[in-house]
Amino acid sequence: MNHTAMQILLAGAVVLPLVGALAALLPPPPGLKGRNPDQAVLRHGVTVTAVVLAATLALAVGFDRGHPARMQATTDLSWIPALGIRIHLGVDGISLPLLVLTALLTFLCALYSYFKMPTGPSPKAFVALLLVLESGTLATFAVLDLMLFFLAFEMVLIPMYFLIARWGGAQKQAAAWKFILYTLLGSVVMLLGLLLIGLKSGTFDMVALATDNGPKAQLSHTVQLIAVLAVGIGLAVKSPLWPLHSWLPDAHTAAPTVGSVLLAGVLLKMGTYGFVRIALPITPDGMHTVAPYLAAFAAVGIIYGSLACLALVRKGAKGDLKRLIAYSSVGHMGFVLLGIAGMTPTGVNGALFANIAHGLITGLLFFLVGALKDRCGSTDLDTLSLPSPDHRPSTSGSAAPLPVATGAALYGRAPRFGGLLAFGAVASLGLPGLAGFWGEMLAMFGAFRPAAGLSRPAFLTFMALAGLGTLLTAAYLLLVVRRVCMGGTLAAEPAPGDGTAAARPAVPAIPDLARYEYVVWSPLAALTVLAGLWPAALLGLTNPAVQQLLGGGK
């Protein structure tokens, strides 16, 4: 595919959602109204996101895999000459998978919403916000100018705020305000760091700044350290890095299903992508200084996220499954940040792989949990661990309580749904052969032998903590499967007739997977397996680009 066609595809993928958002607010043209205006605008959202997905797939097909470290489909136009800000777009082996992931998840969210629109105001605003969110996310991964990166980074905040505040669940207003305040405050500090880099180097061009013999040479160690601290705070909030993560569980719990999918699947990746695209190549000396601290916070986040999940899933706890998956993201993104902090090709490749794996797996899990809430009316673990309708109390004449299983839960009431939830759980715990395994393993390998000058004993300690985190992750996810899919633990139930039996809760009927759910969720499950069995497909794209990025763009 020639360069002009690639340019058009990349620019079109970024701009088309904005055009579609504007069109969604206008009356539908005659003949496209469908059964009603709401159906027409939802169909419009599916169509626009499908075209954007097709454009990113065509971009991937035309991408020169022989030179994945080279920026391709580039557009470089002057925008604000007085400040040296340019409309500079491009894609390489690092950004291409994230572009495709963003377009895929947004399309699946639009398709799911067509069949299961969240409760809230008119779908017109919902579709428009979804498309603006997609455009901002795609732009974040495609722009090569620091100021454009900041604008795109901020562009996603308002749509996500309104998606949570207007279409969310309980406590949605508080969660939306917490999300916007945390991310905006982090972004203000990040802007100061980006301005410092641009003003001291004389350019905001990310490609030029990434080369050793370019403007980066004007940045002293002190300037780099201040810049990486300022930029890193904004990126760490979005990642999220412990202890700047506290907005995430509330936002996920309150957000509608598609909001949670996009928040976990692509918005968190914007922060870690910024570390790889900006902090590592542009401020390497400053990054070298803060790397041990970043790794320490990442390791603590891995343990903290796992322990928080174990606390939620333990018997008797007021555990919410959606909140549990949100806390699991803190741990999983800790592996990504640990891989980046090692500053080696192995670790950074592992971080990029874990980014994609987390987007696929956690996106699937949030889809499933959202559908489970629609079916059961709750994501409370005690509610979801109800007995199966096939359960029968003991008929023994003994007055002593008999140990009986509390029921088959999802496996007994919706076996295919329960099987897919169990698949998502084992994929999330890093089972070999699935996508989650490779990213975590490579991130720990990167910590095992960090870059020259970094304390190996310290990073070995961080690696050991990450290894403990994998065990804790397996523990809480298997407990989730046991409670939700298999019906929980053994419990003592009084025999009938002894006068102590309490009324058992009614077991709601749970429909199994619908046809549209098969269509929406199958690509995520299939790609999780494919990435696990064929990791070279992704690593072959990222590794040359990472090697060049860490080598100063030589």
Coordinates of C-alpha atoms in Angstrom, one line a residue:
M1 CA 0.0 0.0 0.0
N2 CA 1.4 3.4 -0.9
H3 CA 2.3 6.1 1.5
T4 CA -0.6 8.4 0.6
A5 CA -3.2 5.7 1.1
M6 CA -1.7 4.9 4.5
Q7 CA -1.8 8.6 5.5
I8 CA -5.5 8.8 4.5
L9 CA -6.3 5.6 6.6
L10 CA -4.5 6.9 9.7
A11 CA -5.9 10.4 9.5
G12 CA -9.4 9.1 8.6
A13 CA -9.4 6.8 11.6
V14 CA -8.7 9.7 13.9
V15 CA -11.0 12.3 12.4
L16 CA -14.0 10.1 11.3
P17 CA -15.3 9.5 14.8
L18 CA -15.5 13.3 15.4
V19 CA -17.5 13.7 12.2
G20 CA -19.7 10.8 13.3
A21 CA -20.2 12.3 16.7
L22 CA -21.5 15.5 15.1
A23 CA -23.7 13.6 12.7
A24 CA -25.1 11.6 15.7
L25 CA -26.6 14.8 17.1
L26 CA -28.4 15.7 13.9
P27 CA -31.7 14.2 12.7
P28 CA -31.2 11.0 10.8
P29 CA -31.7 11.3 7.0
P30 CA -34.9 9.9 5.5
G31 CA -34.8 6.2 5.0
L32 CA -32.3 5.6 7.9
K33 CA -34.7 6.1 10.8
G34 CA -35.2 2.4 11.5
R35 CA -38.0 1.5 13.8
N36 CA -37.4 4.6 15.8
P37 CA -34.9 7.5 16.2
D38 CA -33.1 5.8 19.1
Q39 CA -32.4 2.7 17.0
A40 CA -31.2 4.8 14.1
V41 CA -28.6 6.6 16.2
L42 CA -27.4 3.4 17.8
R43 CA -27.1 1.9 14.3
H44 CA -25.1 5.0 13.3
G45 CA -22.7 4.4 16.1
V46 CA -22.1 0.8 15.0
T47 CA -21.6 1.9 11.4
V48 CA -19.1 4.6 12.2
T49 CA -17.0 2.4 14.6
A50 CA -17.1 -0.4 12.1
V51 CA -15.6 1.8 9.4
V52 CA -12.9 3.0 11.8
L53 CA -12.1 -0.6 12.7
A54 CA -11.9 -1.4 9.0
A55 CA -9.5 1.5 8.5
T56 CA -7.2 0.4 11.3
L57 CA -7.2 -3.2 10.0
A58 CA -6.4 -1.9 6.5
L59 CA -3.6 0.1 8.1
A60 CA -2.3 -3.0 9.8
V61 CA -2.5 -5.0 6.5
G62 CA -0.6 -2.2 4.7
F63 CA 2.0 -1.8 7.5
D64 CA 5.5 -2.7 6.4
R65 CA 6.4 -5.4 8.9
G66 CA 9.9 -5.5 7.6
H67 CA 10.6 -2.1 9.2
P68 CA 8.3 -1.9 12.3
A69 CA 10.7 0.6 14.0
R70 CA 10.1 3.2 11.3
M71 CA 7.3 5.7 11.5
Q72 CA 4.8 4.9 8.8
A73 CA 1.6 6.6 7.4
T74 CA 3.2 9.9 8.6
T75 CA 1.5 13.3 8.2
D76 CA 3.5 16.4 9.2
L77 CA 1.9 19.8 8.8
S78 CA 2.6 23.1 10.5
W79 CA -0.3 24.1 12.9
I80 CA 0.9 26.8 15.3
P81 CA 4.2 28.1 13.8
A82 CA 4.9 30.6 16.6
L83 CA 5.1 27.7 19.2
G84 CA 6.5 25.2 16.8
I85 CA 3.5 22.9 17.2
R86 CA 2.7 20.6 14.3
I87 CA 0.0 18.2 13.2
H88 CA 2.4 15.2 13.2
L89 CA 0.9 11.7 13.0
G90 CA 2.5 8.4 12.5
V91 CA 2.4 4.7 13.5
D92 CA 5.1 2.2 14.3
G93 CA 5.2 -1.3 15.9
I94 CA 4.5 0.1 19.3
S95 CA 1.4 2.1 18.5
L96 CA -0.2 -0.1 15.8
P97 CA -1.5 -2.8 18.2
L98 CA -3.0 -0.2 20.5
L99 CA -4.8 1.5 17.6
V100 CA -6.3 -1.8 16.5
L101 CA -7.3 -2.7 20.1
T102 CA -9.0 0.7 20.6
A103 CA -10.9 0.5 17.3
L104 CA -12.0 -3.1 18.1
L105 CA -13.2 -2.5 21.6
T106 CA -15.1 0.7 20.6
F107 CA -16.8 -1.2 17.8
L108 CA -17.7 -4.1 20.2
C109 CA -19.0 -1.5 22.7
A110 CA -21.2 0.2 20.1
L111 CA -22.5 -3.2 18.9
Y112 CA -23.3 -4.3 22.4
S113 CA -25.1 -1.0 23.2
Y114 CA -27.2 -1.4 20.0
F115 CA -28.7 -4.5 21.7
K116 CA -28.3 -3.5 25.3
M117 CA -28.4 0.3 25.7
P118 CA -27.6 1.4 29.2
T119 CA -30.3 3.2 31.2
G120 CA -30.0 7.0 30.9
P121 CA -30.7 9.9 28.7
S122 CA -31.2 9.9 24.9
P123 CA -28.9 7.6 22.9
K124 CA -27.9 10.6 20.7
A125 CA -25.6 12.0 23.4
F126 CA -24.4 8.5 24.3
V127 CA -23.2 7.7 20.8
A128 CA -21.7 11.1 20.3
L129 CA -19.7 10.8 23.5
L130 CA -18.6 7.3 22.6
L131 CA -17.3 8.5 19.2
V132 CA -15.4 11.5 20.7
L133 CA -13.8 9.1 23.2
E134 CA -12.7 6.9 20.4
S135 CA -11.2 9.8 18.4
G136 CA -9.3 11.1 21.5
T137 CA -7.9 7.6 22.3
L138 CA -6.8 6.9 18.7
A139 CA -5.2 10.3 18.5
T140 CA -3.2 9.7 21.7
F141 CA -1.6 6.7 20.1
A142 CA -1.1 8.3 16.7
V143 CA 0.2 11.8 17.4
L144 CA 4.0 12.6 17.4
D145 CA 3.9 16.1 18.9
L146 CA 4.0 16.6 22.7
M147 CA 1.3 19.3 22.7
L148 CA -1.0 17.3 20.4
F149 CA -0.4 14.3 22.7
F150 CA -1.5 16.4 25.7
L151 CA -4.7 17.6 23.9
A152 CA -5.6 14.1 22.8
F153 CA -4.8 12.8 26.3
E154 CA -7.3 15.4 27.8
M155 CA -9.9 14.9 25.0
V156 CA -11.0 11.6 26.5
L157 CA -11.7 12.9 30.0
I158 CA -15.0 14.8 29.4
P159 CA -16.7 12.0 27.4
M160 CA -15.8 9.5 30.1
Y161 CA -17.0 11.8 32.8
F162 CA -20.4 12.1 31.2
L163 CA -20.7 8.4 30.4
I164 CA -20.2 7.7 34.1
A165 CA -22.3 10.6 35.4
R166 CA -25.3 10.2 33.1
W167 CA -25.4 6.4 32.3
G168 CA -23.7 5.0 35.4
G169 CA -25.1 3.2 38.4
A170 CA -25.1 3.9 42.1
Q171 CA -22.9 6.7 43.3
K172 CA -22.3 7.7 39.7
Q173 CA -22.0 11.5 40.4
A174 CA -19.3 11.0 43.1
A175 CA -17.4 8.5 41.0
A176 CA -17.5 10.8 38.0
W177 CA -16.2 13.8 40.0
K178 CA -13.4 11.7 41.5
F179 CA -12.4 10.5 38.1
I180 CA -12.3 14.0 36.5
L181 CA -10.5 15.7 39.5
Y182 CA -7.8 13.1 39.8
T183 CA -7.1 12.9 36.1
L184 CA -7.3 16.7 35.5
L185 CA -4.9 17.5 38.4
G186 CA -2.5 14.9 37.1
S187 CA -2.7 16.4 33.6
V188 CA -1.9 19.9 34.8
V189 CA 1.4 18.7 36.3
M190 CA 2.0 16.7 33.1
L191 CA 1.5 19.8 31.0
L192 CA 4.2 21.6 32.9
G193 CA 6.6 18.8 32.3
L194 CA 5.8 18.7 28.5
L195 CA 6.3 22.5 28.3
L196 CA 9.6 22.2 30.1
I197 CA 10.8 19.6 27.5
G198 CA 9.6 21.6 24.6
L199 CA 11.0 25.0 25.7
K200 CA 14.4 23.7 26.8
S201 CA 14.9 21.5 23.7
G202 CA 13.4 24.0 21.2
T203 CA 10.9 21.5 19.8
F204 CA 7.8 19.5 20.7
D205 CA 8.5 16.8 18.0
M206 CA 8.6 13.4 19.7
V207 CA 10.5 11.8 16.8
A208 CA 13.2 14.4 16.8
L209 CA 13.4 14.4 20.6
A210 CA 13.9 10.6 20.7
T211 CA 17.2 10.7 18.8
D212 CA 20.5 10.9 20.8
N213 CA 22.0 13.6 18.5
G214 CA 18.8 15.7 18.3
P215 CA 17.3 18.3 20.5
K216 CA 17.3 15.9 23.5
A217 CA 21.0 16.8 23.9
Q218 CA 19.9 20.2 25.2
L219 CA 18.2 18.6 28.2
S220 CA 20.4 18.4 31.2
H221 CA 20.0 15.7 33.8
T222 CA 18.2 18.1 36.2
V223 CA 15.8 19.2 33.5
Q224 CA 15.1 15.5 32.5
L225 CA 14.6 14.6 36.2
I226 CA 12.1 17.4 36.8
A227 CA 10.4 16.7 33.4
V228 CA 10.0 13.0 34.0
L229 CA 8.6 13.6 37.5
A230 CA 6.0 16.0 36.2
V231 CA 5.1 14.0 33.2
G232 CA 5.2 10.8 35.2
I233 CA 2.6 12.0 37.7
G234 CA 0.1 12.6 35.0
L235 CA 0.8 9.3 33.3
A236 CA 0.8 7.4 36.6
V237 CA -2.7 8.7 37.5
K238 CA -4.0 7.4 34.3
S239 CA -2.1 4.1 34.4
P240 CA -3.0 3.8 37.4
L241 CA 0.0 3.5 39.7
W242 CA -0.4 2.9 43.4
P243 CA -1.1 5.1 45.4
L244 CA -2.7 7.3 42.7
H245 CA -5.2 4.6 41.9
S246 CA -8.1 5.3 44.3
W247 CA -10.3 6.9 41.6
L248 CA -10.3 3.6 39.6
P249 CA -12.5 1.2 41.7
D250 CA -15.2 3.9 42.2
A251 CA -15.2 4.8 38.5
H252 CA -15.4 1.2 37.3
T253 CA -18.1 0.3 39.8
A254 CA -20.3 3.2 38.8
A255 CA -19.7 3.2 35.1
P256 CA -22.0 1.5 32.6
T257 CA -20.7 -1.7 31.1
V258 CA -19.2 -0.1 27.9
G259 CA -17.7 2.6 30.0
S260 CA -15.9 0.0 32.2
V261 CA -14.7 -1.9 29.1
L262 CA -13.2 1.2 27.5
L263 CA -11.8 2.5 30.7
A264 CA -9.9 -0.7 31.4
G265 CA -9.3 -1.7 27.8
V266 CA -7.9 1.4 26.3
L267 CA -7.8 4.5 28.7
L268 CA -5.4 2.9 31.2
K269 CA -3.1 2.1 28.3
M270 CA -2.7 5.8 27.5
G271 CA -0.7 6.3 30.7
T272 CA 1.7 3.4 30.2
Y273 CA 2.0 4.2 26.5
G274 CA 3.2 7.7 27.5
F275 CA 5.9 6.2 29.6
V276 CA 7.2 4.2 26.6
R277 CA 6.8 6.9 24.0
I278 CA 7.9 10.0 26.1
A279 CA 9.7 9.1 29.3
L280 CA 12.0 6.3 28.1
P281 CA 13.3 7.9 24.8
I282 CA 13.1 11.6 25.6
T283 CA 14.2 11.7 29.2
P284 CA 16.3 8.6 29.7
D285 CA 18.7 10.0 32.3
G286 CA 15.8 11.2 34.4
M287 CA 13.9 8.0 33.9
H288 CA 17.0 6.1 35.0
T289 CA 17.0 8.0 38.3
V290 CA 13.3 7.4 39.0
A291 CA 13.1 3.8 37.7
P292 CA 13.8 2.1 41.0
Y293 CA 11.0 4.1 42.7
L294 CA 8.6 3.4 39.8
A295 CA 9.4 -0.3 40.1
A296 CA 8.9 -0.2 43.9
F297 CA 5.5 1.4 43.5
A298 CA 4.6 -1.0 40.8
A299 CA 5.5 -4.0 42.9
V300 CA 3.5 -2.6 45.9
G301 CA 0.6 -2.1 43.5
I302 CA 0.7 -5.7 42.4
I303 CA 0.5 -7.0 46.0
Y304 CA -2.0 -4.3 47.1
G305 CA -4.4 -5.0 44.2
S306 CA -4.2 -8.8 44.9
L307 CA -4.8 -8.4 48.6
A308 CA -7.7 -6.0 48.0
C309 CA -9.3 -8.6 45.7
L310 CA -8.8 -11.3 48.3
A311 CA -10.4 -9.2 50.9
L312 CA -13.4 -8.6 48.6
V313 CA -13.8 -12.3 47.7
R314 CA -13.4 -13.8 51.2
K315 CA -16.5 -15.4 52.8
G316 CA -18.7 -12.9 54.5
A317 CA -17.2 -9.8 52.9
K318 CA -19.4 -7.4 51.1
G319 CA -17.6 -8.1 47.8
D320 CA -18.6 -6.6 44.5
L321 CA -17.4 -8.4 41.4
K322 CA -17.1 -5.3 39.3
R323 CA -15.0 -3.6 42.0
L324 CA -12.9 -6.7 42.3
I325 CA -12.0 -6.7 38.6
A326 CA -11.2 -2.9 39.0
Y327 CA -8.7 -3.7 41.8
S328 CA -7.3 -6.5 39.7
S329 CA -6.4 -3.9 37.1
V330 CA -4.2 -2.1 39.6
G331 CA -2.2 -5.3 40.0
H332 CA -2.1 -6.1 36.3
M333 CA -1.0 -2.6 35.3
G334 CA 1.7 -2.9 38.0
F335 CA 3.3 -5.6 35.9
V336 CA 3.2 -3.2 32.9
L337 CA 4.9 -0.5 34.9
L338 CA 7.5 -2.9 36.4
G339 CA 8.5 -4.0 32.9
I340 CA 8.9 -0.3 31.8
A341 CA 10.9 0.5 34.9
G342 CA 13.5 -2.2 34.1
M343 CA 14.4 -0.1 31.0
T344 CA 15.4 -3.2 28.9
P345 CA 13.9 -4.4 25.6
T346 CA 12.7 -7.6 27.4
G347 CA 10.8 -5.7 30.1
V348 CA 9.4 -3.0 27.8
N349 CA 8.2 -5.7 25.2
G350 CA 6.6 -7.5 28.1
A351 CA 4.9 -4.3 29.2
L352 CA 3.5 -3.7 25.7
F353 CA 2.3 -7.3 25.4
A354 CA 0.7 -7.1 28.9
N355 CA -1.1 -3.9 27.8
I356 CA -2.8 -5.7 24.9
A357 CA -3.5 -8.8 26.9
H358 CA -5.1 -6.8 29.7
G359 CA -7.3 -4.9 27.2
L360 CA -8.6 -8.1 25.7
I361 CA -9.1 -10.1 28.9
T362 CA -10.4 -7.3 31.2
G363 CA -12.6 -6.0 28.5
L364 CA -14.2 -9.4 28.2
L365 CA -14.6 -9.7 32.0
F366 CA -16.3 -6.3 32.3
F367 CA -18.7 -7.3 29.4
L368 CA -19.5 -10.5 31.3
V369 CA -19.9 -8.8 34.7
G370 CA -22.1 -6.1 33.2
A371 CA -24.3 -8.8 31.5
L372 CA -24.4 -10.7 34.8
K373 CA -25.7 -7.5 36.6
D374 CA -28.4 -7.2 33.9
R375 CA -29.4 -10.8 34.6
C376 CA -29.3 -10.8 38.4
G377 CA -29.7 -7.2 39.2
S378 CA -26.5 -7.1 41.2
T379 CA -22.8 -7.8 41.1
D380 CA -22.6 -8.6 44.8
L381 CA -20.7 -11.9 45.3
D382 CA -23.1 -13.2 47.9
T383 CA -26.0 -12.6 45.6
L384 CA -24.2 -14.2 42.7
S385 CA -23.3 -17.3 44.8
L386 CA -27.0 -18.4 45.2
P387 CA -27.8 -22.1 45.0
S388 CA -28.9 -23.7 41.8
P389 CA -32.5 -24.6 41.3
D390 CA -31.5 -28.3 41.2
H391 CA -30.3 -28.1 44.8
R392 CA -32.5 -30.2 47.2
P393 CA -32.2 -30.2 51.0
S394 CA -31.2 -33.4 52.8
T395 CA -34.0 -35.8 53.6
S396 CA -32.1 -37.5 56.4
G397 CA -33.9 -37.9 59.6
S398 CA -30.9 -36.8 61.6
A399 CA -31.2 -33.6 63.5
A400 CA -27.6 -32.8 63.0
P401 CA -26.7 -30.3 60.2
L402 CA -25.5 -31.9 57.0
P403 CA -22.7 -30.4 54.9
V404 CA -24.0 -29.7 51.5
A405 CA -22.8 -27.6 48.6
T406 CA -24.6 -24.3 48.3
G407 CA -25.2 -24.9 44.6
A408 CA -23.9 -25.0 41.1
A409 CA -24.6 -21.3 40.5
L410 CA -23.7 -20.2 36.9
Y411 CA -22.6 -23.7 35.9
G412 CA -26.0 -25.0 36.8
R413 CA -28.1 -22.1 35.5
A414 CA -26.2 -20.8 32.5
P415 CA -23.3 -23.2 31.7
R416 CA -22.0 -21.4 28.6
F417 CA -22.0 -18.0 30.4
G418 CA -20.3 -19.6 33.4
G419 CA -17.7 -21.3 31.2
L420 CA -16.8 -18.0 29.5
L421 CA -16.5 -16.2 32.8
A422 CA -14.2 -19.0 34.1
F423 CA -12.2 -18.7 30.9
G424 CA -11.8 -14.9 31.5
A425 CA -10.7 -15.6 35.0
V426 CA -8.0 -18.2 34.2
A427 CA -6.8 -16.0 31.4
S428 CA -6.5 -13.1 33.8
L429 CA -4.5 -15.1 36.3
G430 CA -1.8 -15.7 33.6
L431 CA -2.4 -19.3 32.6
P432 CA 0.3 -20.5 30.1
G433 CA -1.1 -20.7 26.6
L434 CA -3.3 -17.6 27.0
A435 CA -2.4 -13.9 26.4
G436 CA -2.0 -12.9 30.1
F437 CA 1.0 -15.2 30.6
W438 CA 3.5 -13.7 28.2
G439 CA 3.3 -10.1 29.3
E440 CA 3.7 -10.9 33.0
M441 CA 6.5 -13.3 32.4
L442 CA 8.6 -11.0 30.2
A443 CA 8.0 -8.1 32.7
M444 CA 9.5 -10.2 35.5
F445 CA 12.4 -11.3 33.2
G446 CA 13.0 -7.6 32.6
A447 CA 13.2 -7.0 36.4
F448 CA 15.5 -10.1 36.8
R449 CA 18.2 -8.3 34.7
P450 CA 17.5 -4.6 34.6
A451 CA 19.3 -2.0 32.6
A452 CA 23.0 -1.2 33.4
G453 CA 23.3 1.1 36.4
L454 CA 20.1 0.0 38.1
S455 CA 20.3 -2.0 41.4
R456 CA 19.9 -5.6 40.5
P457 CA 19.2 -6.7 44.2
A458 CA 16.4 -4.2 44.4
F459 CA 14.9 -5.3 41.1
L460 CA 15.2 -9.0 42.2
T461 CA 13.2 -8.0 45.3
F462 CA 10.6 -6.4 43.1
M463 CA 10.5 -9.4 40.8
A464 CA 9.9 -11.7 43.9
L465 CA 7.0 -9.5 45.0
A466 CA 5.6 -9.7 41.5
G467 CA 5.9 -13.5 41.6
L468 CA 4.0 -13.5 44.9
G469 CA 1.4 -11.3 43.3
T470 CA 0.8 -14.0 40.6
L471 CA 0.1 -16.5 43.3
L472 CA -2.3 -14.2 45.1
T473 CA -4.0 -13.4 41.7
A474 CA -4.5 -17.1 41.1
A475 CA -6.0 -17.4 44.6
Y476 CA -8.6 -14.7 44.3
L477 CA -9.6 -15.5 40.7
L478 CA -10.1 -19.2 41.5
L479 CA -12.1 -18.2 44.5
V480 CA -14.3 -16.1 42.2
V481 CA -14.8 -19.0 39.9
R482 CA -15.7 -21.2 42.8
R483 CA -18.2 -18.8 44.4
V484 CA -19.8 -17.5 41.2
C485 CA -19.6 -20.4 38.8
M486 CA -19.6 -23.4 41.1
G487 CA -21.7 -22.1 43.9
G488 CA -19.3 -21.2 46.7
T489 CA -18.0 -23.3 49.6
L490 CA -19.5 -26.0 51.7
A491 CA -22.1 -24.8 54.1
A492 CA -24.0 -26.4 57.0
E493 CA -27.7 -26.6 56.3
P494 CA -30.2 -27.6 58.9
A495 CA -32.2 -30.7 58.1
P496 CA -35.9 -30.1 57.4
G497 CA -38.2 -30.4 60.3
D498 CA -35.7 -29.4 63.1
G499 CA -37.3 -26.0 63.4
T500 CA -34.2 -24.0 62.6
A501 CA -34.2 -24.0 58.8
A502 CA -34.4 -20.5 57.4
A503 CA -36.2 -19.6 54.3
R504 CA -33.8 -20.0 51.3
P505 CA -33.5 -17.1 48.9
A506 CA -35.3 -17.4 45.7
V507 CA -33.0 -18.3 42.8
P508 CA -33.5 -16.0 39.8
A509 CA -33.6 -17.5 36.4
I510 CA -30.5 -16.6 34.4
P511 CA -30.6 -16.8 30.6
D512 CA -27.5 -18.2 28.9
L513 CA -25.6 -16.5 26.2
A514 CA -27.6 -14.6 23.7
R515 CA -26.7 -14.6 20.0
Y516 CA -25.5 -11.0 20.0
E517 CA -23.3 -11.7 23.1
Y518 CA -21.6 -14.5 21.2
V519 CA -20.9 -12.1 18.4
V520 CA -19.5 -9.4 20.7
W521 CA -17.5 -11.5 23.1
S522 CA -16.1 -14.2 20.7
P523 CA -13.4 -11.9 19.1
L524 CA -12.0 -11.1 22.6
A525 CA -11.8 -14.8 23.6
A526 CA -10.4 -15.8 20.3
L527 CA -7.7 -13.1 20.3
T528 CA -6.8 -14.1 23.9
V529 CA -6.1 -17.6 22.8
L530 CA -4.3 -16.5 19.6
A531 CA -2.0 -14.1 21.4
G532 CA -1.2 -16.8 24.0
L533 CA -0.4 -19.4 21.4
W534 CA 1.4 -17.1 18.9
P535 CA 3.1 -14.3 20.9
A536 CA 5.6 -13.7 18.1
A537 CA 2.9 -12.0 16.0
L538 CA 2.8 -9.1 18.5
L539 CA 6.4 -9.3 19.7
G540 CA 7.6 -9.2 16.1
L541 CA 6.0 -5.8 15.8
T542 CA 7.1 -4.3 19.1
N543 CA 10.6 -5.6 19.6
P544 CA 12.4 -3.7 16.7
A545 CA 10.6 -0.5 17.6
V546 CA 11.5 -0.9 21.3
Q547 CA 15.2 -1.7 20.4
Q548 CA 15.4 1.5 18.4
L549 CA 13.5 3.5 21.1
L550 CA 15.9 2.5 23.8
G551 CA 18.9 2.9 21.6
G552 CA 18.2 6.5 21.0
G553 CA 16.5 6.2 17.7
K554 CA 19.7 5.0 15.9

